[in-house]
Amino acid sequence: MSTIYETQRLLLRTPELSFAPMVTDYYQRNRGFLSEWEPVREEEFYTLEYQKKQLENQIADSNALKLWISKKGEENKVIGALAFNNIVKGVFLSCFLGYNLDKDEINMGYMTEAVKKGIEIMFQDYGLHRIEANIMPRNIRSLKVTKKLGFQEEGLASQYLKINGKWEDHIHMVLLNYEMIE
């Protein structure tokens, strides 16, 4: 059973296998739009069977939290996703944040709203100290989301990730849980 987190306009849900058709539809609708910001995807990625396997992996991964985003009243349509990956406990208490949004839903504040809720979950429920987001300098919309939410720039990582077939520089953005700082 999926855990559901709510914001004013959105539902953020942990993965379940029944989401496979919605997730497949999301990636098929946004294939061209997301390709600029993601790794090169094989044709198989856009199939229902592949997305079922991905959802199984997301459910089983105890070092990550994936949240699928839908608008309230439109629960059968995915409009985006948040991923908190490489959750490390112990003395590090940190993770990496990634996100994407439907091409038809950008510039409406949905991603800021969703990430804000995700931060709350990571800091309060998971007890993390640090969330890191690495963003390409030309991805102005993503940089705006992190800056609105208080992330600070810690520097530039040269040729950090291979995006759309090309090694891309990324700005390293960090948000600290100041309630944990003594």
Short mmCIF file of C-alpha atoms in Angstrom, two decimals:
data_model
loop_
_atom_site.label_atom_id
_atom_site.label_comp_id
_atom_site.label_asym_id
_atom_site.label_seq_id
_atom_site.Cartn_x
_atom_site.Cartn_y
_atom_site.Cartn_z
CA MET A 1 0.00 0.00 0.00
CA SER A 2 1.30 3.40 -0.98
CA THR A 3 1.99 6.09 1.61
CA ILE A 4 0.31 9.34 0.61
CA TYR A 5 1.61 12.78 1.53
CA GLU A 6 -0.55 15.81 0.80
CA THR A 7 0.17 19.44 0.01
CA GLN A 8 -2.36 22.14 -0.76
CA ARG A 9 -2.78 21.02 -4.41
CA LEU A 10 -0.87 17.76 -4.71
CA LEU A 11 -0.62 14.14 -3.65
CA LEU A 12 2.87 12.65 -3.32
CA ARG A 13 2.68 8.85 -3.25
CA THR A 14 5.26 6.17 -2.64
CA PRO A 15 5.44 3.62 -5.46
CA GLU A 16 3.16 0.68 -5.91
CA LEU A 17 2.93 -1.69 -8.87
CA SER A 18 -0.52 -0.41 -9.84
CA PHE A 19 1.13 2.90 -10.83
CA ALA A 20 2.85 1.29 -13.85
CA PRO A 21 0.32 2.45 -16.48
CA MET A 22 0.32 6.03 -15.10
CA VAL A 23 4.13 6.17 -14.91
CA THR A 24 4.48 4.74 -18.42
CA ASP A 25 1.99 7.32 -19.71
CA TYR A 26 3.91 10.10 -17.94
CA TYR A 27 7.23 9.15 -19.54
CA GLN A 28 5.66 8.65 -22.97
CA ARG A 29 3.94 12.07 -22.82
CA ASN A 30 7.14 13.80 -21.72
CA ARG A 31 9.71 11.84 -23.69
CA GLY A 32 11.00 14.76 -25.76
CA PHE A 33 10.73 17.31 -22.97
CA LEU A 34 12.64 15.26 -20.38
CA SER A 35 15.33 14.02 -22.79
CA GLU A 36 17.24 17.31 -22.45
CA TRP A 37 17.60 16.77 -18.69
CA GLU A 38 18.02 12.99 -18.32
CA PRO A 39 20.28 10.16 -19.44
CA VAL A 40 19.70 8.66 -22.87
CA ARG A 41 16.83 6.19 -22.55
CA GLU A 42 16.53 2.95 -24.52
CA GLU A 43 13.20 2.23 -26.24
CA GLU A 44 12.46 -0.36 -23.55
CA PHE A 45 12.29 2.40 -20.91
CA TYR A 46 8.98 3.62 -22.35
CA THR A 47 7.23 0.25 -21.97
CA LEU A 48 4.81 -0.87 -19.29
CA GLU A 49 6.91 -3.93 -18.45
CA TYR A 50 10.05 -1.84 -17.88
CA GLN A 51 8.22 0.62 -15.65
CA LYS A 52 6.77 -2.25 -13.60
CA LYS A 53 10.34 -3.45 -12.95
CA GLN A 54 11.40 0.09 -12.04
CA LEU A 55 8.53 0.37 -9.56
CA GLU A 56 9.51 -2.99 -8.01
CA ASN A 57 13.06 -1.65 -7.56
CA GLN A 58 11.77 1.60 -6.05
CA ILE A 59 9.61 -0.31 -3.57
CA ALA A 60 12.53 -2.53 -2.54
CA ASP A 61 15.17 0.24 -2.25
CA SER A 62 15.55 1.11 1.43
CA ASN A 63 18.18 3.75 0.61
CA ALA A 64 15.83 5.89 -1.48
CA LEU A 65 12.41 7.48 -1.38
CA LYS A 66 10.57 7.96 -4.67
CA LEU A 67 7.40 10.06 -4.62
CA TRP A 68 5.06 10.14 -7.62
CA ILE A 69 3.17 13.43 -7.96
CA SER A 70 -0.48 13.85 -8.93
CA LYS A 71 -2.84 16.78 -8.64
CA LYS A 72 -5.67 16.40 -6.13
CA GLY A 73 -8.76 15.27 -8.00
CA GLU A 74 -6.60 13.79 -10.77
CA GLU A 75 -5.14 10.83 -8.88
CA ASN A 76 -5.01 8.64 -12.01
CA LYS A 77 -2.50 10.90 -13.77
CA VAL A 78 1.15 11.30 -12.77
CA ILE A 79 2.52 14.80 -13.39
CA GLY A 80 6.00 14.34 -11.96
CA ALA A 81 8.30 12.68 -9.47
CA LEU A 82 10.68 13.41 -6.62
CA ALA A 83 13.53 11.08 -5.79
CA PHE A 84 15.64 11.18 -2.66
CA ASN A 85 18.48 8.80 -3.50
CA ASN A 86 21.53 7.44 -1.70
CA ILE A 87 20.06 8.06 1.73
CA VAL A 88 22.97 7.63 4.12
CA LYS A 89 22.50 7.37 7.88
CA GLY A 90 25.17 7.34 10.58
CA VAL A 91 27.34 10.44 10.80
CA PHE A 92 26.46 11.64 7.28
CA LEU A 93 22.62 11.81 7.42
CA SER A 94 22.39 12.95 3.81
CA CYS A 95 20.77 12.23 0.45
CA PHE A 96 20.59 13.42 -3.15
CA LEU A 97 17.46 15.02 -4.58
CA GLY A 98 16.24 14.70 -8.15
CA TYR A 99 12.93 15.69 -9.69
CA ASN A 100 11.02 16.10 -12.92
CA LEU A 101 7.68 17.54 -13.97
CA ASP A 102 5.24 17.21 -16.86
CA LYS A 103 5.87 19.69 -19.66
CA ASP A 104 2.28 20.93 -19.37
CA GLU A 105 2.56 21.66 -15.64
CA ILE A 106 5.74 23.79 -15.46
CA ASN A 107 5.77 27.34 -14.07
CA MET A 108 2.73 26.75 -11.84
CA GLY A 109 4.60 26.22 -8.58
CA TYR A 110 3.88 22.49 -8.39
CA MET A 111 7.50 21.42 -8.15
CA THR A 112 8.33 23.96 -5.45
CA GLU A 113 5.28 22.75 -3.50
CA ALA A 114 6.25 19.09 -3.92
CA VAL A 115 9.95 19.57 -3.07
CA LYS A 116 9.02 21.60 0.01
CA LYS A 117 6.95 18.66 1.28
CA GLY A 118 9.74 16.24 0.37
CA ILE A 119 12.23 18.28 2.40
CA GLU A 120 9.88 18.16 5.38
CA ILE A 121 9.68 14.36 5.07
CA MET A 122 13.46 13.95 4.79
CA PHE A 123 14.27 16.25 7.69
CA GLN A 124 11.43 15.31 10.07
CA ASP A 125 10.61 11.67 9.29
CA TYR A 126 14.05 10.48 8.14
CA GLY A 127 16.06 12.74 10.45
CA LEU A 128 18.48 13.82 7.73
CA HIS A 129 20.89 16.71 8.11
CA ARG A 130 21.68 17.46 4.45
CA ILE A 131 19.95 17.30 1.06
CA GLU A 132 22.04 17.77 -2.07
CA ALA A 133 20.77 18.64 -5.55
CA ASN A 134 23.03 18.80 -8.60
CA ILE A 135 21.62 20.95 -11.40
CA MET A 136 22.92 21.89 -14.83
CA PRO A 137 23.63 25.65 -15.00
CA ARG A 138 21.24 26.10 -17.94
CA ASN A 139 18.37 24.47 -16.02
CA ILE A 140 17.09 27.81 -14.74
CA ARG A 141 13.70 26.46 -13.60
CA SER A 142 15.30 23.82 -11.35
CA LEU A 143 17.76 26.31 -9.92
CA LYS A 144 14.85 28.63 -9.06
CA VAL A 145 13.06 25.82 -7.21
CA THR A 146 16.07 25.08 -5.01
CA LYS A 147 16.87 28.74 -4.36
CA LYS A 148 13.25 29.47 -3.34
CA LEU A 149 13.49 26.66 -0.81
CA GLY A 150 16.75 27.86 0.74
CA PHE A 151 19.36 25.67 -0.96
CA GLN A 152 22.82 27.24 -1.13
CA GLU A 153 25.31 26.86 -3.95
CA GLU A 154 28.46 24.99 -2.89
CA GLY A 155 30.25 25.01 -6.22
CA LEU A 156 30.44 23.62 -9.73
CA ALA A 157 31.07 19.96 -10.45
CA SER A 158 32.70 19.68 -13.89
CA GLN A 159 31.37 16.99 -16.22
CA TYR A 160 29.39 15.56 -13.31
CA LEU A 161 26.68 13.50 -15.05
CA LYS A 162 26.16 12.14 -18.55
CA ILE A 163 22.90 13.75 -19.62
CA ASN A 164 21.33 13.15 -23.02
CA GLY A 165 24.59 11.58 -24.20
CA LYS A 166 26.89 14.42 -23.09
CA TRP A 167 28.91 14.99 -19.91
CA GLU A 168 27.38 18.05 -18.25
CA ASP A 169 28.62 20.40 -15.53
CA HIS A 170 26.32 20.69 -12.52
CA ILE A 171 25.90 23.30 -9.82
CA HIS A 172 26.02 21.65 -6.41
CA MET A 173 23.10 22.96 -4.33
CA VAL A 174 22.75 22.03 -0.64
CA LEU A 175 20.12 22.46 2.03
CA LEU A 176 21.01 21.85 5.67
CA ASN A 177 18.60 20.93 8.42
CA TYR A 178 19.44 23.79 10.78
CA GLU A 179 17.36 22.26 13.56
CA MET A 180 20.06 19.57 13.81
CA ILE A 181 22.97 22.01 14.03
CA GLU A 182 24.09 22.60 17.58
#
